[in-house]
mmCIF file of C-alpha atoms in Angstrom:
data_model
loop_
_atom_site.group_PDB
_atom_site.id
_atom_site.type_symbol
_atom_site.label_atom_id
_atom_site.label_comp_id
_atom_site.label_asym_id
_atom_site.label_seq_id
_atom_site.Cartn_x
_atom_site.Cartn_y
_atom_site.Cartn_z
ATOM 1 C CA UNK A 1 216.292 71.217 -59.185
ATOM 2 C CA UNK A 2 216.680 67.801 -58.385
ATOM 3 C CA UNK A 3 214.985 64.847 -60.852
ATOM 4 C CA UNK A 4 212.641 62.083 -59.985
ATOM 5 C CA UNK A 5 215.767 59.650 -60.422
ATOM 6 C CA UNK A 6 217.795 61.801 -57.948
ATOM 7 C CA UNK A 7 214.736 61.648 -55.495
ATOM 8 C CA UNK A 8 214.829 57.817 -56.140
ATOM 9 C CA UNK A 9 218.403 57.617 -55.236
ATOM 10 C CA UNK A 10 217.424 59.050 -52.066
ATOM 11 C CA UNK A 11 215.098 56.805 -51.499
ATOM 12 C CA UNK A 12 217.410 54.076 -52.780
ATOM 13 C CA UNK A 13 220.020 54.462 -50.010
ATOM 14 C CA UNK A 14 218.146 54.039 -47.696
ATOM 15 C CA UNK A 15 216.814 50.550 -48.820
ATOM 16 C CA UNK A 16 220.885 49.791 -49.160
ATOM 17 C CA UNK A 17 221.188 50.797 -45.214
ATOM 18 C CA UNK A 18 218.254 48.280 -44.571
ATOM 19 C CA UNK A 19 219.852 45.295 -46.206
ATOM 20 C CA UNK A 20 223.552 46.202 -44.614
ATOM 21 C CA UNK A 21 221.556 46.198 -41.411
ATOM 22 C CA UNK A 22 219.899 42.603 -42.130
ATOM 23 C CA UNK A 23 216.100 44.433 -42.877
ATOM 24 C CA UNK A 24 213.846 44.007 -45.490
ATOM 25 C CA UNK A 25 215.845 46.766 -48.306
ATOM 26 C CA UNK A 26 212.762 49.029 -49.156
ATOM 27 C CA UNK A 27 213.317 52.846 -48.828
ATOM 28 C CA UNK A 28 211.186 55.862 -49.308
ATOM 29 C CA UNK A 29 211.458 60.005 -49.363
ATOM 30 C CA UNK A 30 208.922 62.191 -49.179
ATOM 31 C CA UNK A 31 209.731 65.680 -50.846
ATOM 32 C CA UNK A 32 207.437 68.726 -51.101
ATOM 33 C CA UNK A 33 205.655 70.979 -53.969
ATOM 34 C CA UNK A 34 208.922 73.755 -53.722
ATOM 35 C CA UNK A 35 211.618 70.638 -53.919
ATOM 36 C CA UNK A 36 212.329 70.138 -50.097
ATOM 37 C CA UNK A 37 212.988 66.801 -49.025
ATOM 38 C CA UNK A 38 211.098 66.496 -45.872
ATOM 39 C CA UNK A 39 211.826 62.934 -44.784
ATOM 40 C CA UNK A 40 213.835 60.477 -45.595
ATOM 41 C CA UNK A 41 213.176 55.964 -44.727
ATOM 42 C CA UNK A 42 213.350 52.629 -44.500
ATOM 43 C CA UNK A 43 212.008 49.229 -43.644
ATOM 44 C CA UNK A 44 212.837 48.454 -39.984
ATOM 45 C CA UNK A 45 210.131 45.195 -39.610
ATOM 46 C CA UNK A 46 213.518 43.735 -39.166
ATOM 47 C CA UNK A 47 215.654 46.108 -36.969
ATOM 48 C CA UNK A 48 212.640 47.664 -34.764
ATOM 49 C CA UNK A 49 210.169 44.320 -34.711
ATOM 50 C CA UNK A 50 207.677 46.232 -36.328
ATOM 51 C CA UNK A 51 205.498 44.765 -38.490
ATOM 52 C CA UNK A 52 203.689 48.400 -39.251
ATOM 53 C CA UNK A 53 207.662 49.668 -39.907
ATOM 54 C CA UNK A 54 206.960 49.839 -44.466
ATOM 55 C CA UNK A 55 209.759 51.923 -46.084
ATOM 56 C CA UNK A 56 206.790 54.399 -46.747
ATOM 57 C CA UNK A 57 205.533 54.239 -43.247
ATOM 58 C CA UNK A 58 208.654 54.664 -41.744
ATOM 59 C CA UNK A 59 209.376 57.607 -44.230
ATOM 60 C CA UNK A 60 205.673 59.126 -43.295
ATOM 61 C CA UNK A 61 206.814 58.389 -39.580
ATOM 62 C CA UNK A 62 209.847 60.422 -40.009
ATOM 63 C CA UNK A 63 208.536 63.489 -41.370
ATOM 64 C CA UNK A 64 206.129 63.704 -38.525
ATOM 65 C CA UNK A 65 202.886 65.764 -38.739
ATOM 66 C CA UNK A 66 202.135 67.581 -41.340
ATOM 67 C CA UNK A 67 198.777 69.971 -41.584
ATOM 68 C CA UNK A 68 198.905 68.788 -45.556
ATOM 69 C CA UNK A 69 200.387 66.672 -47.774
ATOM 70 C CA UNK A 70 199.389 68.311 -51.141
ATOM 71 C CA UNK A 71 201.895 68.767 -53.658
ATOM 72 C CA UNK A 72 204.085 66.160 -52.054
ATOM 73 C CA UNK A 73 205.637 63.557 -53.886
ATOM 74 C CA UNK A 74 206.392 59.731 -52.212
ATOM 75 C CA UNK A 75 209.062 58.041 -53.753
ATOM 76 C CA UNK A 76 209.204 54.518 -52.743
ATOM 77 C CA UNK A 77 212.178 52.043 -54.261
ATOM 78 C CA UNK A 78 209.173 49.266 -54.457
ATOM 79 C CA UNK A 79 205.692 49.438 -55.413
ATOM 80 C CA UNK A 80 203.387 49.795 -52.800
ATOM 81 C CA UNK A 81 201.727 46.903 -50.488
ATOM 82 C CA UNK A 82 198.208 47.242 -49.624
ATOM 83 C CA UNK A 83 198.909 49.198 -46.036
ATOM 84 C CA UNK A 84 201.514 51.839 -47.635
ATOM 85 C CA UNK A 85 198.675 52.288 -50.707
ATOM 86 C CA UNK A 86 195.827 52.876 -47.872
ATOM 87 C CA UNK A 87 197.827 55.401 -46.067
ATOM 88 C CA UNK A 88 199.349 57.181 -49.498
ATOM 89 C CA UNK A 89 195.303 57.700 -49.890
ATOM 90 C CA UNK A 90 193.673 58.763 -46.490
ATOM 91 C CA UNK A 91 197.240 61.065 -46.408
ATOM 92 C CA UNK A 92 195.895 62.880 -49.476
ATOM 93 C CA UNK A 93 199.214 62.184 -51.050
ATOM 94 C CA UNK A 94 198.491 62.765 -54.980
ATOM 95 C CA UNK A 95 202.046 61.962 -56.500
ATOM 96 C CA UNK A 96 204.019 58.458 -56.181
ATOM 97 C CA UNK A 97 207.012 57.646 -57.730
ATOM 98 C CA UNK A 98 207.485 53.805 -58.017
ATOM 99 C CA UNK A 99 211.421 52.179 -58.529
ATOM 100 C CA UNK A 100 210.171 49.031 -59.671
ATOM 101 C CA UNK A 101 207.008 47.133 -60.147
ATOM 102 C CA UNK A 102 208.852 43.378 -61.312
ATOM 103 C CA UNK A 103 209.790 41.877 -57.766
ATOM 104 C CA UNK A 104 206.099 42.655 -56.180
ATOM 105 C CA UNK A 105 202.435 43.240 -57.604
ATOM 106 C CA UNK A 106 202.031 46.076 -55.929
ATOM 107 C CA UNK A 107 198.167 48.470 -55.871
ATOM 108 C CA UNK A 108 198.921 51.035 -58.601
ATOM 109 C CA UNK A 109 195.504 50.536 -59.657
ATOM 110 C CA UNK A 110 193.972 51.090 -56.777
ATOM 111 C CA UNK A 111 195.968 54.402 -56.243
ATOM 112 C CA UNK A 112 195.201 55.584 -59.607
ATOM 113 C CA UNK A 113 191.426 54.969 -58.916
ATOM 114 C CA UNK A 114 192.054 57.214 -56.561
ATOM 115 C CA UNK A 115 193.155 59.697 -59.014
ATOM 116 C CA UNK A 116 196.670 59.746 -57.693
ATOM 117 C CA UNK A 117 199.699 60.376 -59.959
ATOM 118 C CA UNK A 118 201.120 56.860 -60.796
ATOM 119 C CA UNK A 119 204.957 56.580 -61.822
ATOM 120 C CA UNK A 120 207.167 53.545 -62.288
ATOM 121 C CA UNK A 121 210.832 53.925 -63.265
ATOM 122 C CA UNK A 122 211.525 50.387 -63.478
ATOM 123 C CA UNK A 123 214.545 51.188 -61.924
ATOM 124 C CA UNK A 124 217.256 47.937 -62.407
ATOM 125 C CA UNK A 125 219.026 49.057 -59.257
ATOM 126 C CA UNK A 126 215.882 48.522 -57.326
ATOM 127 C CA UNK A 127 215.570 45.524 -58.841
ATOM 128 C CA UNK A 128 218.687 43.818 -58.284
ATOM 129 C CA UNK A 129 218.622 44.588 -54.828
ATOM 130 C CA UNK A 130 214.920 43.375 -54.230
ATOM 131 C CA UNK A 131 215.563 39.950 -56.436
ATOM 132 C CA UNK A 132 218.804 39.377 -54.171
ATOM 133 C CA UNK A 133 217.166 40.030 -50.723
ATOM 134 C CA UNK A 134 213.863 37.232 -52.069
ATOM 135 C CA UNK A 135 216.512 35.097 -52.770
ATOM 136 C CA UNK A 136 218.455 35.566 -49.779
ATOM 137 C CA UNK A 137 215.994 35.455 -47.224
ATOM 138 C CA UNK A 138 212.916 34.349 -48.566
ATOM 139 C CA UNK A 139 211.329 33.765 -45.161
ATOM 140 C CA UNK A 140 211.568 37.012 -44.325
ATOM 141 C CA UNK A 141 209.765 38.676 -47.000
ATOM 142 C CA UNK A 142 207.082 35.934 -47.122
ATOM 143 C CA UNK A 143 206.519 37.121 -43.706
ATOM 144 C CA UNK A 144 206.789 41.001 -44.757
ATOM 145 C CA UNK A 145 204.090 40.552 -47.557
ATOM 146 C CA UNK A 146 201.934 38.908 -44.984
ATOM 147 C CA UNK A 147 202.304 35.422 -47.067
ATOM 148 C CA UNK B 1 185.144 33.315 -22.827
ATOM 149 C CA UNK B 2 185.287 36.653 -22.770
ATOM 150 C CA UNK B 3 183.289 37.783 -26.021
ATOM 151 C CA UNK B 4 183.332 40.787 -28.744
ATOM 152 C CA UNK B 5 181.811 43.643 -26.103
ATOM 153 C CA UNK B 6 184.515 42.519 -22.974
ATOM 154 C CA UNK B 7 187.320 43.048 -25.954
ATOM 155 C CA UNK B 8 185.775 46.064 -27.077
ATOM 156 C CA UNK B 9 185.894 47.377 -23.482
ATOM 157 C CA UNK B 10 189.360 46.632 -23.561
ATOM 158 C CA UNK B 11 189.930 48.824 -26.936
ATOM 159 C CA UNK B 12 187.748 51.379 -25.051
ATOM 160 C CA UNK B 13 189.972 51.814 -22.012
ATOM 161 C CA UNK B 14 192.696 52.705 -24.713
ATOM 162 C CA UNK B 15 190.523 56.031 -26.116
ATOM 163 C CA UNK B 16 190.061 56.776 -23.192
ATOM 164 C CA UNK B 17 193.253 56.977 -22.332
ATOM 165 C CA UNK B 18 194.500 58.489 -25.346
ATOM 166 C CA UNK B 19 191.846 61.317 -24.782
ATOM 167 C CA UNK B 20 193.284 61.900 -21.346
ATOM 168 C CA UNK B 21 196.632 62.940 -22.721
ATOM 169 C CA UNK B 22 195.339 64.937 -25.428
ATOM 170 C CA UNK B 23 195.199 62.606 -27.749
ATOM 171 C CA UNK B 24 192.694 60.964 -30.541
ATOM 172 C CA UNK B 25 190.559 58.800 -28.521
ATOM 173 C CA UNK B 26 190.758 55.982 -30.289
ATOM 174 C CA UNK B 27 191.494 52.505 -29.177
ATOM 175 C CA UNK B 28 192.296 48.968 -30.786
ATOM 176 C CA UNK B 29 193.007 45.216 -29.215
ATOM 177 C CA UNK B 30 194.155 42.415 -31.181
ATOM 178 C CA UNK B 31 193.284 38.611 -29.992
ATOM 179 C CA UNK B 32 194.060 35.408 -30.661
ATOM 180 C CA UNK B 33 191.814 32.561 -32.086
ATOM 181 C CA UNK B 34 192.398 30.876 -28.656
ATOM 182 C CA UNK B 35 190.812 33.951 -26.656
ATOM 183 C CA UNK B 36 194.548 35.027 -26.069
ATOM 184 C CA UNK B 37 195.022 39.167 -25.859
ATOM 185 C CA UNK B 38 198.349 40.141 -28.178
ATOM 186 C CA UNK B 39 198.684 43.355 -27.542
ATOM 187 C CA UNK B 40 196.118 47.195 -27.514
ATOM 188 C CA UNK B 41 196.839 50.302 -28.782
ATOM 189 C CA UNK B 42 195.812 53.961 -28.772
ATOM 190 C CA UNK B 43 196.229 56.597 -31.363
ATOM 191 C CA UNK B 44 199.218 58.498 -30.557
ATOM 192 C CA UNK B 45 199.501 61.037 -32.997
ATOM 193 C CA UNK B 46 199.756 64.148 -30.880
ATOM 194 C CA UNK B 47 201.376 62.016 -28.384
ATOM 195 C CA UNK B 48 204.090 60.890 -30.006
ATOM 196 C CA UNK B 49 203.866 63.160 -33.041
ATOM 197 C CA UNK B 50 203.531 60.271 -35.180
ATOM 198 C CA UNK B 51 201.182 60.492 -37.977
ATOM 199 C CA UNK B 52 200.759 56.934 -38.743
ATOM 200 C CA UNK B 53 200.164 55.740 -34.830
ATOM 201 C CA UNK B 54 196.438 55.059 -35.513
ATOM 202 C CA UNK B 55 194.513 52.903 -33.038
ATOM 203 C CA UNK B 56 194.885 49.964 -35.016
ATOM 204 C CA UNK B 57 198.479 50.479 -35.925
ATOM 205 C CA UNK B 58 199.325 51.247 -32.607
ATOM 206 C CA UNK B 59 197.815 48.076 -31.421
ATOM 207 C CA UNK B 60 199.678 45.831 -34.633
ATOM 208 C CA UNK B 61 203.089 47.430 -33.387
ATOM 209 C CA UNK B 62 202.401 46.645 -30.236
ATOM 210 C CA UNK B 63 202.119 43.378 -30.887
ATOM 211 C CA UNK B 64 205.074 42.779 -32.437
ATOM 212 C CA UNK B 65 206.158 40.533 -35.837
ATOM 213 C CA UNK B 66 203.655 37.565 -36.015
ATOM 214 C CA UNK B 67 204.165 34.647 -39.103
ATOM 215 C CA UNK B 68 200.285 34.804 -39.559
ATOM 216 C CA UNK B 69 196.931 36.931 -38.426
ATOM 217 C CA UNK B 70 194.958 33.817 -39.661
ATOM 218 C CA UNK B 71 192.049 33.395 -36.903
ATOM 219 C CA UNK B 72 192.879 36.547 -34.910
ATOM 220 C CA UNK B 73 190.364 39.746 -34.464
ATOM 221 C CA UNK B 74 191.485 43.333 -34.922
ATOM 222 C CA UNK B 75 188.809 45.233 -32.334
ATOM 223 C CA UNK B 76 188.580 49.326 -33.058
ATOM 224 C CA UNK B 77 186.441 51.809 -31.045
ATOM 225 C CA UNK B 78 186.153 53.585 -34.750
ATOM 226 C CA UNK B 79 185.563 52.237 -37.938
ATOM 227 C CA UNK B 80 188.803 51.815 -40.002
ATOM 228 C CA UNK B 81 189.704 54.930 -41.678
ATOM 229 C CA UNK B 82 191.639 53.486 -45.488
ATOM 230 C CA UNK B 83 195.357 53.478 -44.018
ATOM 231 C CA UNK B 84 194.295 50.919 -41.003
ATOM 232 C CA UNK B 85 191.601 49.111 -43.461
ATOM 233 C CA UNK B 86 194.720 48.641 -46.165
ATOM 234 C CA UNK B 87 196.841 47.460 -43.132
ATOM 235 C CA UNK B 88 194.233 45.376 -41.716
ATOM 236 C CA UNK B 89 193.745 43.402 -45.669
ATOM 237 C CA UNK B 90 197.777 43.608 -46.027
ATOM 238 C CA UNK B 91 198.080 41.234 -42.707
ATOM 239 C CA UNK B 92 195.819 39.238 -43.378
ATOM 240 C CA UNK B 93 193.424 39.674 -40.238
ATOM 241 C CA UNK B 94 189.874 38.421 -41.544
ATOM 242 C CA UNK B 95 187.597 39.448 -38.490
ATOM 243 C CA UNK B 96 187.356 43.055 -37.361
ATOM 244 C CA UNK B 97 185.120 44.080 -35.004
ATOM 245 C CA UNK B 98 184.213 48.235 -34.799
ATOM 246 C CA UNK B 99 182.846 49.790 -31.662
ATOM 247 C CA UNK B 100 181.124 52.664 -33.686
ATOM 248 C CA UNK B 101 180.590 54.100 -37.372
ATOM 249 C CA UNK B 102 178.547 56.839 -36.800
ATOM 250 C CA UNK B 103 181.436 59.922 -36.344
ATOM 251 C CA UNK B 104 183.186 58.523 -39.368
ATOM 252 C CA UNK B 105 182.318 56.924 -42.358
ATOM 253 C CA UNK B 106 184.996 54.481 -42.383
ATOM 254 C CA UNK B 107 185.994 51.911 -44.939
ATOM 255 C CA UNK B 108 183.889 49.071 -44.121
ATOM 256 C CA UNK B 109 182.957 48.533 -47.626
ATOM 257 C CA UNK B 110 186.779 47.660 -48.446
ATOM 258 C CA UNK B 111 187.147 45.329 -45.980
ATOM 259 C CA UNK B 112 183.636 43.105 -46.565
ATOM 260 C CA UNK B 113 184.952 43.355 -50.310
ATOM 261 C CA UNK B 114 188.214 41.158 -49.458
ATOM 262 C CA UNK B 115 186.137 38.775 -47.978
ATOM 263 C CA UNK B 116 186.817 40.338 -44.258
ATOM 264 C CA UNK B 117 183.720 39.537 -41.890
ATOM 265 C CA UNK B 118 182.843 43.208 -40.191
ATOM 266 C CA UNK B 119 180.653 43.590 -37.111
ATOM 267 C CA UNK B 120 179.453 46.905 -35.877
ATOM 268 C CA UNK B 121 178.590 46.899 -32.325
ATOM 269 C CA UNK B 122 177.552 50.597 -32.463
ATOM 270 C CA UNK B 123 178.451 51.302 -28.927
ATOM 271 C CA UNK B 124 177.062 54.331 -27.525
ATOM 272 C CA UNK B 125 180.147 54.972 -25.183
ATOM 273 C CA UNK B 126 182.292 54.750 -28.158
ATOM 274 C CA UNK B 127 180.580 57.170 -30.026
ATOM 275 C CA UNK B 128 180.122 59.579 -26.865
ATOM 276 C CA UNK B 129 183.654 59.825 -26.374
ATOM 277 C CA UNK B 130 184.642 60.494 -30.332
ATOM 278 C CA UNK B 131 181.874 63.065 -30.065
ATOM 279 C CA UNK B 132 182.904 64.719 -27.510
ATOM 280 C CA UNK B 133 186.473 64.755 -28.719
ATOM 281 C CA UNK B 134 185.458 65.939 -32.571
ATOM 282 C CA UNK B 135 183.671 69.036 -30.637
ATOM 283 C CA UNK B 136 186.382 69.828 -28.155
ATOM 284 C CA UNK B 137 189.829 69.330 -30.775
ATOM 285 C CA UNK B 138 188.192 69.952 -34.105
ATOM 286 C CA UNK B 139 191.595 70.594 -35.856
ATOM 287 C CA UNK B 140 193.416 67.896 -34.436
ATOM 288 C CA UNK B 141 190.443 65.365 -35.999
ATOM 289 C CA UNK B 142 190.712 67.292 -39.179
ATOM 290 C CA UNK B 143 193.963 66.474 -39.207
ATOM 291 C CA UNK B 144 194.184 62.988 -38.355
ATOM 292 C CA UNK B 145 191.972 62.241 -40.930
ATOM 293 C CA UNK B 146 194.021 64.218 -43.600
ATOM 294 C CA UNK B 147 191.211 67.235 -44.250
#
């Protein structure tokens, strides 16, 4: 059965795809208690003009609706923003699996004062690829971050 | 000027739109400083079969990317439930004004706590048509609000 890191990889191509397609390179999965993957995405702010469009939103989008989210794990190749931590709580979503936690400050306290299952990989993949994107277009994630 | 209850109307006119389709009857409009509308929204959820189309998301997607929220004013038919209050401190929108709290308890609490300034109009039309809705479609509200 597949790893947390081979989950992240998942997650982590899809943030790749958003920076070939000029987007802000965040990417999530959402996999199930038995090991499904049940959705796979990305930040499209960029590519759809949609401001709502989070890697973890998207991903949540994609898997459409689901009755319940226990047992599911998020896997998101950057910590979560305030909106993406909000909607990992009302979902009911009790596991998250961070790539890295450097590049952003992210609200893994307030998810685990909700009791939810905090990981961070500190992934350097993640990392890299975050760093180069701030870097590279700086306005753009100012205006991602709401900053 | 049009003021908070004309807007609110406007957010209304969504849910009820929404709840002739089928769907959640719950409405948002975003405006400017200036008085300007940006853009409503309705839940779409069954609609669309989009889990994360909330009023108030509906409405900030609508809109479309904006460089800042400063001075604008998020109005919802329903109190925020903690995936639109997250979004709602994320973007940086600092006035939200609720048509009703009484069919949900909402997250109103959050948002006074980062400073946001929260007005509950407690509009009985509001609260009529969530009523009626939470008696009619009980397991469609269960599951937009993730019990």
């Amino acid at each position: 059965m597949p790893d947390d890191r081979d989950w992240m990889a998942k997650a982590f191509a899809e943030a790749e795809t958003g920076f070939s397609e000029g987007g802000v390179p965040v990417g999530a999965a959402l996999v199930a208690a038995d090991g499904r993957l049940l959705a796979t995405g990305r930040n499209r702010r960029v590519q759809q003009g949609d401001p709502i469009a989070h890697g973890e939103m998207d991903c949540l989008r994609q898997a459409g609706r689901q009755r319940s989210y226990r047992g599911m794990t998020l896997y998101t190749t950057l910590t979560p923003c305030m909106m993406c931590a909000g909607t990992i709580a009302q979902f009911g979503i009790r596991r998250v699996v961070i790539g890295e936690n450097r590049t952003f400050p992210g609200n893994e306290d307030f998810l685990r004062g909700r009791g939810i299952e905090v990981v961070v990989l500190d992934d350097p993949p993640c990392q890299a690829l975050m760093q180069r994107f701030q870097r590279e277009r700086p306005e753009v994630w100012a205006e991602d971050i709401g900053e």
